[in-house]
Short mmCIF file of C-alpha atoms in Angstrom, two decimals:
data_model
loop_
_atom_site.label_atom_id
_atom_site.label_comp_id
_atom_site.label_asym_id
_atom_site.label_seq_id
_atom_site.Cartn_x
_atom_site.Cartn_y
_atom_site.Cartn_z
CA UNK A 1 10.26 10.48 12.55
CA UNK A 2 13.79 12.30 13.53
CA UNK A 3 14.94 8.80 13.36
CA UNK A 4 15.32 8.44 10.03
CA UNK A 5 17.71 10.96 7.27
CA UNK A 6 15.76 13.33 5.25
CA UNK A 7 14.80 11.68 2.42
CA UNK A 8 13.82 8.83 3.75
CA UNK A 9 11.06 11.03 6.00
CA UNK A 10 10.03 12.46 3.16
CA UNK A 11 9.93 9.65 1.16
CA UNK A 12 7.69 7.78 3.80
CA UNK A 13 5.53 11.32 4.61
CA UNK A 14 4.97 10.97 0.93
CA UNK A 15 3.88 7.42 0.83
CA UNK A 16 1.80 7.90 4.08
CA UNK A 17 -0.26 10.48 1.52
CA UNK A 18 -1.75 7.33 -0.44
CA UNK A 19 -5.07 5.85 0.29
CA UNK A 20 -4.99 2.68 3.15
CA UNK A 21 -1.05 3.66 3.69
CA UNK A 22 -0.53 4.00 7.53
CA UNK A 23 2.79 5.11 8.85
CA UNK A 24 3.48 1.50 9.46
CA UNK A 25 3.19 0.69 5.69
CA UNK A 26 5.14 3.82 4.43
CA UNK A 27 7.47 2.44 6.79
CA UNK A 28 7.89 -0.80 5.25
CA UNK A 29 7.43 0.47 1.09
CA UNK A 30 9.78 2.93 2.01
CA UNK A 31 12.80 0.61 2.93
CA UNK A 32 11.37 -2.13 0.45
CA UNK A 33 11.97 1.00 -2.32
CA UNK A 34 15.67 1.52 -0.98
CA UNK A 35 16.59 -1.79 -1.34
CA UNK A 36 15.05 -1.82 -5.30
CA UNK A 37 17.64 -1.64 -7.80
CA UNK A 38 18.16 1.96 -9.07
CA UNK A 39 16.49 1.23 -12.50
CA UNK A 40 13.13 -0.35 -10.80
CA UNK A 41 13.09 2.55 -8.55
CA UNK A 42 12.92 5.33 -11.97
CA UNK A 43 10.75 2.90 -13.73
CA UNK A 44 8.39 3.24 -10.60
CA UNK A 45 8.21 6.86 -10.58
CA UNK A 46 8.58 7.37 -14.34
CA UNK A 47 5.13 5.70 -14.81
CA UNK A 48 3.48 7.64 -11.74
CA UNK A 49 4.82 11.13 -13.97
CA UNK A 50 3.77 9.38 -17.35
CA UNK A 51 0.06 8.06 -16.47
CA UNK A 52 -0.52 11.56 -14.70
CA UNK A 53 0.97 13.37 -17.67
CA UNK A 54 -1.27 11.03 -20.43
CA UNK A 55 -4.50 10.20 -18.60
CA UNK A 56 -7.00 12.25 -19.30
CA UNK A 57 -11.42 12.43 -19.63
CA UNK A 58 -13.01 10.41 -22.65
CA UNK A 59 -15.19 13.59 -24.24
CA UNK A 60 -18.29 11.53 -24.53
CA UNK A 61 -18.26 8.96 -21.59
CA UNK A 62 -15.73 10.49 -19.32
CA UNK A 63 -13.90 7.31 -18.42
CA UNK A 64 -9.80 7.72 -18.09
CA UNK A 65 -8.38 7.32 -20.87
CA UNK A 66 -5.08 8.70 -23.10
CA UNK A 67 -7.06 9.70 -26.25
CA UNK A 68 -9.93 11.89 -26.62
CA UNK A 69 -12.35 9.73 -26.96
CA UNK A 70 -12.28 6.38 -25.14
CA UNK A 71 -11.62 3.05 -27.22
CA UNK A 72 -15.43 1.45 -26.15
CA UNK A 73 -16.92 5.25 -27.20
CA UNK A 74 -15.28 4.66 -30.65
CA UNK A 75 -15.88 1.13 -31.14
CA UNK A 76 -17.93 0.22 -33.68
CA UNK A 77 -19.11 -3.05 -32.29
CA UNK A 78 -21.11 -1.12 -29.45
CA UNK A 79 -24.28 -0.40 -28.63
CA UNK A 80 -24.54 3.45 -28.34
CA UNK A 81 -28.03 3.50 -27.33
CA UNK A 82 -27.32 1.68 -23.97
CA UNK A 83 -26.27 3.60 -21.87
CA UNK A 84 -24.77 2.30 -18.38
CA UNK A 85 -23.95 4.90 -15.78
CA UNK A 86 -21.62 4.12 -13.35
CA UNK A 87 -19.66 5.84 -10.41
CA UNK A 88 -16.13 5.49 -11.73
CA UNK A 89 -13.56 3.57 -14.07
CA UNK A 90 -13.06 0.91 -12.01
CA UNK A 91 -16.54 -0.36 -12.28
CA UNK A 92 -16.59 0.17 -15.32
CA UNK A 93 -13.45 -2.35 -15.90
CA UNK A 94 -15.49 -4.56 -13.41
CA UNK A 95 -18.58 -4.83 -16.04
CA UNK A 96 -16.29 -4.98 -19.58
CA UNK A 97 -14.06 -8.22 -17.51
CA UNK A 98 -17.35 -9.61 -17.78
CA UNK A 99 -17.05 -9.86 -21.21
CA UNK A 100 -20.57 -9.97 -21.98
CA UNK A 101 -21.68 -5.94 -22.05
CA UNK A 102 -21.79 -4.46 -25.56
CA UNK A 103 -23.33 -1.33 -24.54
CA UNK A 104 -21.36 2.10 -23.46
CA UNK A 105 -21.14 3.49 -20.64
CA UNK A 106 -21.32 6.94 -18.38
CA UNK A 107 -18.83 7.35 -15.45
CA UNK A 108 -20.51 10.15 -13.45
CA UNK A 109 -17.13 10.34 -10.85
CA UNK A 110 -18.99 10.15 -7.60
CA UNK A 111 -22.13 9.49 -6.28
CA UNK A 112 -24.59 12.04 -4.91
CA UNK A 113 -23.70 12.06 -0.90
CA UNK A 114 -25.29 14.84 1.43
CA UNK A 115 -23.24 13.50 4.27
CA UNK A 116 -19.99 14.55 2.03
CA UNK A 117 -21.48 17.89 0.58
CA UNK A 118 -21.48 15.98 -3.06
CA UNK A 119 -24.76 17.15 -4.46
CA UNK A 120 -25.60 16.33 -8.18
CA UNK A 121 -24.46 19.13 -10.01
CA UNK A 122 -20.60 17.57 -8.48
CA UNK A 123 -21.13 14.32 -10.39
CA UNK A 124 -21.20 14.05 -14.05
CA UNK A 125 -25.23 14.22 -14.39
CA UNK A 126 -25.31 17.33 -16.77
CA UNK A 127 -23.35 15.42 -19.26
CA UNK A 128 -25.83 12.60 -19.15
CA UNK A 129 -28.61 14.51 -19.73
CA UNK A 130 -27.02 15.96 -22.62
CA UNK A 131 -26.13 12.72 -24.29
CA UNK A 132 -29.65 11.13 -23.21
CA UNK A 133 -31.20 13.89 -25.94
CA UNK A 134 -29.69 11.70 -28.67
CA UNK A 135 -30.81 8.22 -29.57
CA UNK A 136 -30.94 6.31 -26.64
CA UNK A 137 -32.75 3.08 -25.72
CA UNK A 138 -32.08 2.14 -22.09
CA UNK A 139 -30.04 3.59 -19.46
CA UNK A 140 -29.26 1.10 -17.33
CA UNK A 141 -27.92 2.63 -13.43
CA UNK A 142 -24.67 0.75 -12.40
CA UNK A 143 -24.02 2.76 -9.13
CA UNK A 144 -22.79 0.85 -6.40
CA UNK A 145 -25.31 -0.49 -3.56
CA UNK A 146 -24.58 1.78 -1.06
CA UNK A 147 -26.65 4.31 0.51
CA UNK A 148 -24.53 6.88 -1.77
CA UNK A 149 -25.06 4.66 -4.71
CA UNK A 150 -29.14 4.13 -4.17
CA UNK A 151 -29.74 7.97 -3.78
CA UNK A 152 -27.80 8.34 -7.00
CA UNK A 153 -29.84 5.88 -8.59
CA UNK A 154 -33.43 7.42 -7.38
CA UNK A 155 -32.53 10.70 -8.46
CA UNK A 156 -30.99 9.90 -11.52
CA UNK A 157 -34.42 7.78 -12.56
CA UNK A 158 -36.64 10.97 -11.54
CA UNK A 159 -34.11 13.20 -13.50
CA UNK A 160 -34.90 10.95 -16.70
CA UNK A 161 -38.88 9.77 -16.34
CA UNK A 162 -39.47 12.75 -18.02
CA UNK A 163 -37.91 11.97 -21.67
CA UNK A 164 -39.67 8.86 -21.34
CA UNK A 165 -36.20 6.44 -21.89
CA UNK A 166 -36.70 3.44 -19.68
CA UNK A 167 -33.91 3.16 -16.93
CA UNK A 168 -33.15 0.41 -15.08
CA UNK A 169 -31.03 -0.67 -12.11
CA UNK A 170 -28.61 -3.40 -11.53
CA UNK A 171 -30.14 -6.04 -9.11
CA UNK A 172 -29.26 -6.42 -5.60
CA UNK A 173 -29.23 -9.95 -3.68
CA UNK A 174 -26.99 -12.81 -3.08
CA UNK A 175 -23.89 -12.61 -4.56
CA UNK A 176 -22.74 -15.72 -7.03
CA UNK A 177 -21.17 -17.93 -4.80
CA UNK A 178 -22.11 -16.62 -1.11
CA UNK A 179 -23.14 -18.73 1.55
CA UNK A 180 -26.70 -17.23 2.76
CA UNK A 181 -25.74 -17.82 6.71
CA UNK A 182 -23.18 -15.36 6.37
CA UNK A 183 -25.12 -12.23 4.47
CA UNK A 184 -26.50 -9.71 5.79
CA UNK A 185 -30.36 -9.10 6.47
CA UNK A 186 -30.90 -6.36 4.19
CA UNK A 187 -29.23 -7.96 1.33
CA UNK A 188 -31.31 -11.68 2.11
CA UNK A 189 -34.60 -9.06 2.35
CA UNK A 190 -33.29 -7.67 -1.46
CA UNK A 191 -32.75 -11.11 -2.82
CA UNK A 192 -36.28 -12.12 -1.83
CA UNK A 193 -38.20 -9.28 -3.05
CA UNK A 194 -36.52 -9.37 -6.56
CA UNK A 195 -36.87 -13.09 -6.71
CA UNK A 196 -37.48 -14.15 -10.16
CA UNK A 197 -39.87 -16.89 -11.36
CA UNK A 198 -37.76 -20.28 -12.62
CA UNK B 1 -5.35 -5.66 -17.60
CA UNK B 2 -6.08 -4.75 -21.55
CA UNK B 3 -8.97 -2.66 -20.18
CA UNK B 4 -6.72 0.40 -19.32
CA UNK B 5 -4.82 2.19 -21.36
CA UNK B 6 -1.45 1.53 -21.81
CA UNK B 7 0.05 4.28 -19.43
CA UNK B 8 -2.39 3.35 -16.42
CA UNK B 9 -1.66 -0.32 -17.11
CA UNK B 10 2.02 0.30 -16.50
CA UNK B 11 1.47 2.38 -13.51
CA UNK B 12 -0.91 -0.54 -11.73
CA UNK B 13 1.83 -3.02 -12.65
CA UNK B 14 4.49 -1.25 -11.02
CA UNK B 15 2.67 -0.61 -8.41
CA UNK B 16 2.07 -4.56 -7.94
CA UNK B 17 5.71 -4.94 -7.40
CA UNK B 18 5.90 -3.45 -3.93
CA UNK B 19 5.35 -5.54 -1.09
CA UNK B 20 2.19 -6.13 0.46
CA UNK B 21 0.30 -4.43 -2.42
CA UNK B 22 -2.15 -6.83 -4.54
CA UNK B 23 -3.87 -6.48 -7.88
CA UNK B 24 -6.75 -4.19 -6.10
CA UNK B 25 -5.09 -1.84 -3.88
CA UNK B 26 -2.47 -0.86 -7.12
CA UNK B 27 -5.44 -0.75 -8.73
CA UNK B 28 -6.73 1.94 -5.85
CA UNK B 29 -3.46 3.10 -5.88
CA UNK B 30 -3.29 4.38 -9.21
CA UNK B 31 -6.43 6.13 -9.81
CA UNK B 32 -5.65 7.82 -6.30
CA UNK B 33 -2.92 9.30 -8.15
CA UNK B 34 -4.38 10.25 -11.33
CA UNK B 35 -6.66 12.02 -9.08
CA UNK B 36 -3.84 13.84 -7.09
CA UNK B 37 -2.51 17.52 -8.24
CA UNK B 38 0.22 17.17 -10.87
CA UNK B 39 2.83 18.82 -8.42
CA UNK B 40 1.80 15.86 -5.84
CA UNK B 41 2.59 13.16 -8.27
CA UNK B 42 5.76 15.12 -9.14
CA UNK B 43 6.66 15.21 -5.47
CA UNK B 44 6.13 11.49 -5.17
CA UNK B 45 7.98 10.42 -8.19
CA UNK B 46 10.82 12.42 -6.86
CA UNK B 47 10.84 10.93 -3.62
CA UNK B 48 11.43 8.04 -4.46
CA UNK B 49 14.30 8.63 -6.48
CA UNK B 50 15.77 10.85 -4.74
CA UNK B 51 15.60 8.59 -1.61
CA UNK B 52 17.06 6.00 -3.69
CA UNK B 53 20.02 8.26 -4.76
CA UNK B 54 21.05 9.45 -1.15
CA UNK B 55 20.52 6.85 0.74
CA UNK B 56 23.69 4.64 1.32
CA UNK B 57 24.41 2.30 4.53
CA UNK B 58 26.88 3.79 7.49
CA UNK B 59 30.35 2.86 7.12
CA UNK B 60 29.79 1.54 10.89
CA UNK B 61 27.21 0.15 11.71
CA UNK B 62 25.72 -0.17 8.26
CA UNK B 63 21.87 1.68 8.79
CA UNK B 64 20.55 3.13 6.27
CA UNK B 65 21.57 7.06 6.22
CA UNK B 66 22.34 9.76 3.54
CA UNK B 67 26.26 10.68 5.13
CA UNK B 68 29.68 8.51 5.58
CA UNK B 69 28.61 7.70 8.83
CA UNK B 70 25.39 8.07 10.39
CA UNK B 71 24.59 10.34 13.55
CA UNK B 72 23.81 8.01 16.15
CA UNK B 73 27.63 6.66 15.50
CA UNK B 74 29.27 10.07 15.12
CA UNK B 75 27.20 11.29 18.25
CA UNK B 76 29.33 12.01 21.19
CA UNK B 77 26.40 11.01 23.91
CA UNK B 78 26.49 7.47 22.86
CA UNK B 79 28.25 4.97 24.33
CA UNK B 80 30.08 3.05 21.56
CA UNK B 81 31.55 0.64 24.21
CA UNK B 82 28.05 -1.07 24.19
CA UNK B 83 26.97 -2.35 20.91
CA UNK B 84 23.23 -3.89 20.08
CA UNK B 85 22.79 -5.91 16.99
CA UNK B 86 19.41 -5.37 14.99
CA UNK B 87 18.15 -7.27 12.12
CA UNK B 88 17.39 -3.90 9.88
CA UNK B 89 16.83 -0.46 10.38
CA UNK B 90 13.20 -0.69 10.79
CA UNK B 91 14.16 -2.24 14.43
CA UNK B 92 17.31 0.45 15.34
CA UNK B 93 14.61 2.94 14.62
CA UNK B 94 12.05 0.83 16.98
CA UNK B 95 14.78 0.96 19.87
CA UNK B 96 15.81 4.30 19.22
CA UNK B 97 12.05 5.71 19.62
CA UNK B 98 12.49 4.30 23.20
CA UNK B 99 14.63 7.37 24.20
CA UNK B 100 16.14 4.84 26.95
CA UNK B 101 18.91 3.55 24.72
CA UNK B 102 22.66 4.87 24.90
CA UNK B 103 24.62 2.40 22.93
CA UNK B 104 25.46 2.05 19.44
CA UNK B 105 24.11 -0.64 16.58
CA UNK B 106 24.77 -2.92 14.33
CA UNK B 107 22.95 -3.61 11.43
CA UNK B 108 22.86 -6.97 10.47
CA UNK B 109 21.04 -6.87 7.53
CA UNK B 110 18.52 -10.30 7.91
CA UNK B 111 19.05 -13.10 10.03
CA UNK B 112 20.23 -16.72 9.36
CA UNK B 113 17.65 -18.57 7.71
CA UNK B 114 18.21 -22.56 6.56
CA UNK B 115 15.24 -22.08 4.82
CA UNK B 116 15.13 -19.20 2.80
CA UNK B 117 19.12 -20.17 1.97
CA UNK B 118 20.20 -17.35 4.28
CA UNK B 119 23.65 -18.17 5.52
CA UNK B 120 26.17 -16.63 8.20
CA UNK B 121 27.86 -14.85 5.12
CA UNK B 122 25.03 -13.36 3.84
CA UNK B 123 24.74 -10.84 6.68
CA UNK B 124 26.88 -8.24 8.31
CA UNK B 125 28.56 -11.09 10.74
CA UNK B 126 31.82 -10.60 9.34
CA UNK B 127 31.53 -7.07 9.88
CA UNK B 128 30.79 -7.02 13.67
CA UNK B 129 33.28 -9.57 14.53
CA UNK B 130 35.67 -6.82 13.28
CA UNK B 131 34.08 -4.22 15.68
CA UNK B 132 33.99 -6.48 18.35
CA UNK B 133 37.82 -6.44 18.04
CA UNK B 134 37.66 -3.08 19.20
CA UNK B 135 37.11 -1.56 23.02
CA UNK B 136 33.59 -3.51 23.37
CA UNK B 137 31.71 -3.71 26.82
CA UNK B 138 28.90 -5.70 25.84
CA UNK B 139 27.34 -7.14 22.86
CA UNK B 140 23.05 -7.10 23.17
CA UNK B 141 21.73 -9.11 20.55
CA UNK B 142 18.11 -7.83 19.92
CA UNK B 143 17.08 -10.08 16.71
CA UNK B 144 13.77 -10.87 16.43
CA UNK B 145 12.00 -13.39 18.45
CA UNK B 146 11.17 -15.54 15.44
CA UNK B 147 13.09 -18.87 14.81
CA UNK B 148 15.37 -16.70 12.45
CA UNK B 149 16.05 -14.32 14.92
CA UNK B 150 16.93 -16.77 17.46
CA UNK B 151 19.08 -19.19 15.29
CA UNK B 152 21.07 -15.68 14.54
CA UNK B 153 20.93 -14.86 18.11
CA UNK B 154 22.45 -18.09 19.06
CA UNK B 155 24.49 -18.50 16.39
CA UNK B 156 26.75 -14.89 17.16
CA UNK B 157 27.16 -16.10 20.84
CA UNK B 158 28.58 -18.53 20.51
CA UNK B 159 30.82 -17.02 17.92
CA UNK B 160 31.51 -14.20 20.07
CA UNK B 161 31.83 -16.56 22.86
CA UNK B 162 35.84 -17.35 22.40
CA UNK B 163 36.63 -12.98 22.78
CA UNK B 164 35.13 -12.81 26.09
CA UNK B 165 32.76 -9.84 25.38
CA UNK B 166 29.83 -10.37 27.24
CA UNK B 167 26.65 -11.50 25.10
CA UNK B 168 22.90 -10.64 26.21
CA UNK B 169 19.78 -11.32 24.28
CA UNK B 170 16.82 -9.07 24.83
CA UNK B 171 14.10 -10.68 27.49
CA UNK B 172 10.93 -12.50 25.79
CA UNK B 173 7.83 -12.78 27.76
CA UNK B 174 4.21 -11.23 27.92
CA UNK B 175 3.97 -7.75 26.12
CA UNK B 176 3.39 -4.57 28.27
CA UNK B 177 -0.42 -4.13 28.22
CA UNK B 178 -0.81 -7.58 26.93
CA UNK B 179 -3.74 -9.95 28.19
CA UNK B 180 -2.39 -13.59 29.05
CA UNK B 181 -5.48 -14.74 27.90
CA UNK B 182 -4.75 -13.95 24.46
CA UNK B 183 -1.26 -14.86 24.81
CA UNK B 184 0.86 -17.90 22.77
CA UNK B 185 1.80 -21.35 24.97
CA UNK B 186 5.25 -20.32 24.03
CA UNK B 187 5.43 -17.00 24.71
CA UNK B 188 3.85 -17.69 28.47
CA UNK B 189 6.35 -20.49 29.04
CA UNK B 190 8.92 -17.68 27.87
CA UNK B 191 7.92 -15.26 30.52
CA UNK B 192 7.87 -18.08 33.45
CA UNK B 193 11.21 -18.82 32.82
CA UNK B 194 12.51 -14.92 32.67
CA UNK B 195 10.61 -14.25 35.20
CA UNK B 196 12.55 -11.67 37.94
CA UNK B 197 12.80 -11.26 41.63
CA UNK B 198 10.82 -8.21 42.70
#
């Protein structure tokens, strides 16, 4: 990349740092940022500093947030004793655009993956034990269907048999929608074994 | 987007702006970089501005570079007798990475498109036709093979047609590598007529 002047390398080495950036990409933001007008250009990296700077841990369900405790933690037209753990803040903003949740929620930050070295004790599951000794009714386990996101699941429902508060998982099968000649086996075998009576 | 706070809803909508990036991958984006070291975001930030500051286009052949003039025209191994016209940097830099090339450039800054309301004065035409005035060997005109590139390609020819400076266009035909199977009608048809003595 001698081809370029300094800060433009850096600016694209920088770039090429982000998640599903390739070289190609950085390439392409890079030059589409140089032609921005100077204002756009602070405004951009003003609100990288800013949301760094602000964002920070709800105390009680650990989704990001800029206060200390989350606005669906302090709401008052929740339901604190459902409890719906999740892997992360994005699917948590996946289940409230549905609108129809009134629960609260647990974002552990990860899912249990031996083939990664993340074990339980590197996901959030301490702090949902602790809050599972209050008043809860359900916890309901929102972690994605992957193999990371099943082991989760079955360890987090062994964790809590114990206290005797029912948990439940989010169903698996044909998405709303999807065209059955295109999905894959395992997810046609899910949809027929938790086939519900009509 | 009222499911964020404030700060990370700014920071996804910037991130929106740039090219190429929908409401998902800003989405990604962003919680990549609340996840990154504060001194990381810090770099980034600065990047971009400072890429922005410095950056200005060569009083030549009008790259993008952070001095008066940038090296390739102050160089003394290049031969600024032979002059290739790009559309944007992006492509100098493509020619440049070939090693092979010991002319000079000039950055034209698009290419004439009807459609998009892109006229001949809304690119750096003017601005050759003054070098051209100059000691000039031969004029290559490397646009890209897209119907913009080739309306611009015929368009300076026969402009610089009437000063006697030889014009060449860059050779289309099948990629290096490339399968004819998988190959455009037009692109084969391209190739047949270029096609060379060996």
């Amino acid at each position: 990349m001698e081809f370029y002047s300094e800060a433009i390398n850096r600016l694209v080495e920088e770039l090429e740092g982000l998640p599903g950036i390739g070289s190609k990409t950085a390439q392409r933001l890079a030059f589409h940022v140089l032609n921005m007008p100077k204002e756009r250009v602070e405004q951009l990296a003003d609100s990288l500093t800013t949301a760094k700077e602000k964002i920070c841990l709800c105390k009680t369900c650990f989704t990001l947030t800029d206060k200390e405790y989350c606005p669906i933690c302090t709401s008052q037209n929740r339901n604190k004793k459902l409890i719906m753990a999740v892997e992360n803040t994005r699917d948590l903003v996946a289940y409230e655009k549905t609108g129809k949740y009134e629960g609260v929620y647990h974002v552990l930050h990860g899912a249990i993956s031996p083939m990664l070295g993340i074990g339980p004790g590197d996901i959030r599951l301490k702090e949902l034990m602790e809050r599972l000794q209050g008043d809860v009714e359900e916890l309901i386990i929102a972690t994605n269907s992957s193999l990371e996101g099943e082991t989760t699941a079955m360890y987090i429902s062994k964790l809590v048999k114990p206290t005797g508060i029912p948990v439940s998982r989010i169903a698996s099968g044909v998405p709303v929608g999807g065209d059955l000649e295109y999905i894959d086996e395992v997810t046609l075998l899910r949809a027929l074994e938790g086939r519900t009576l009509l």
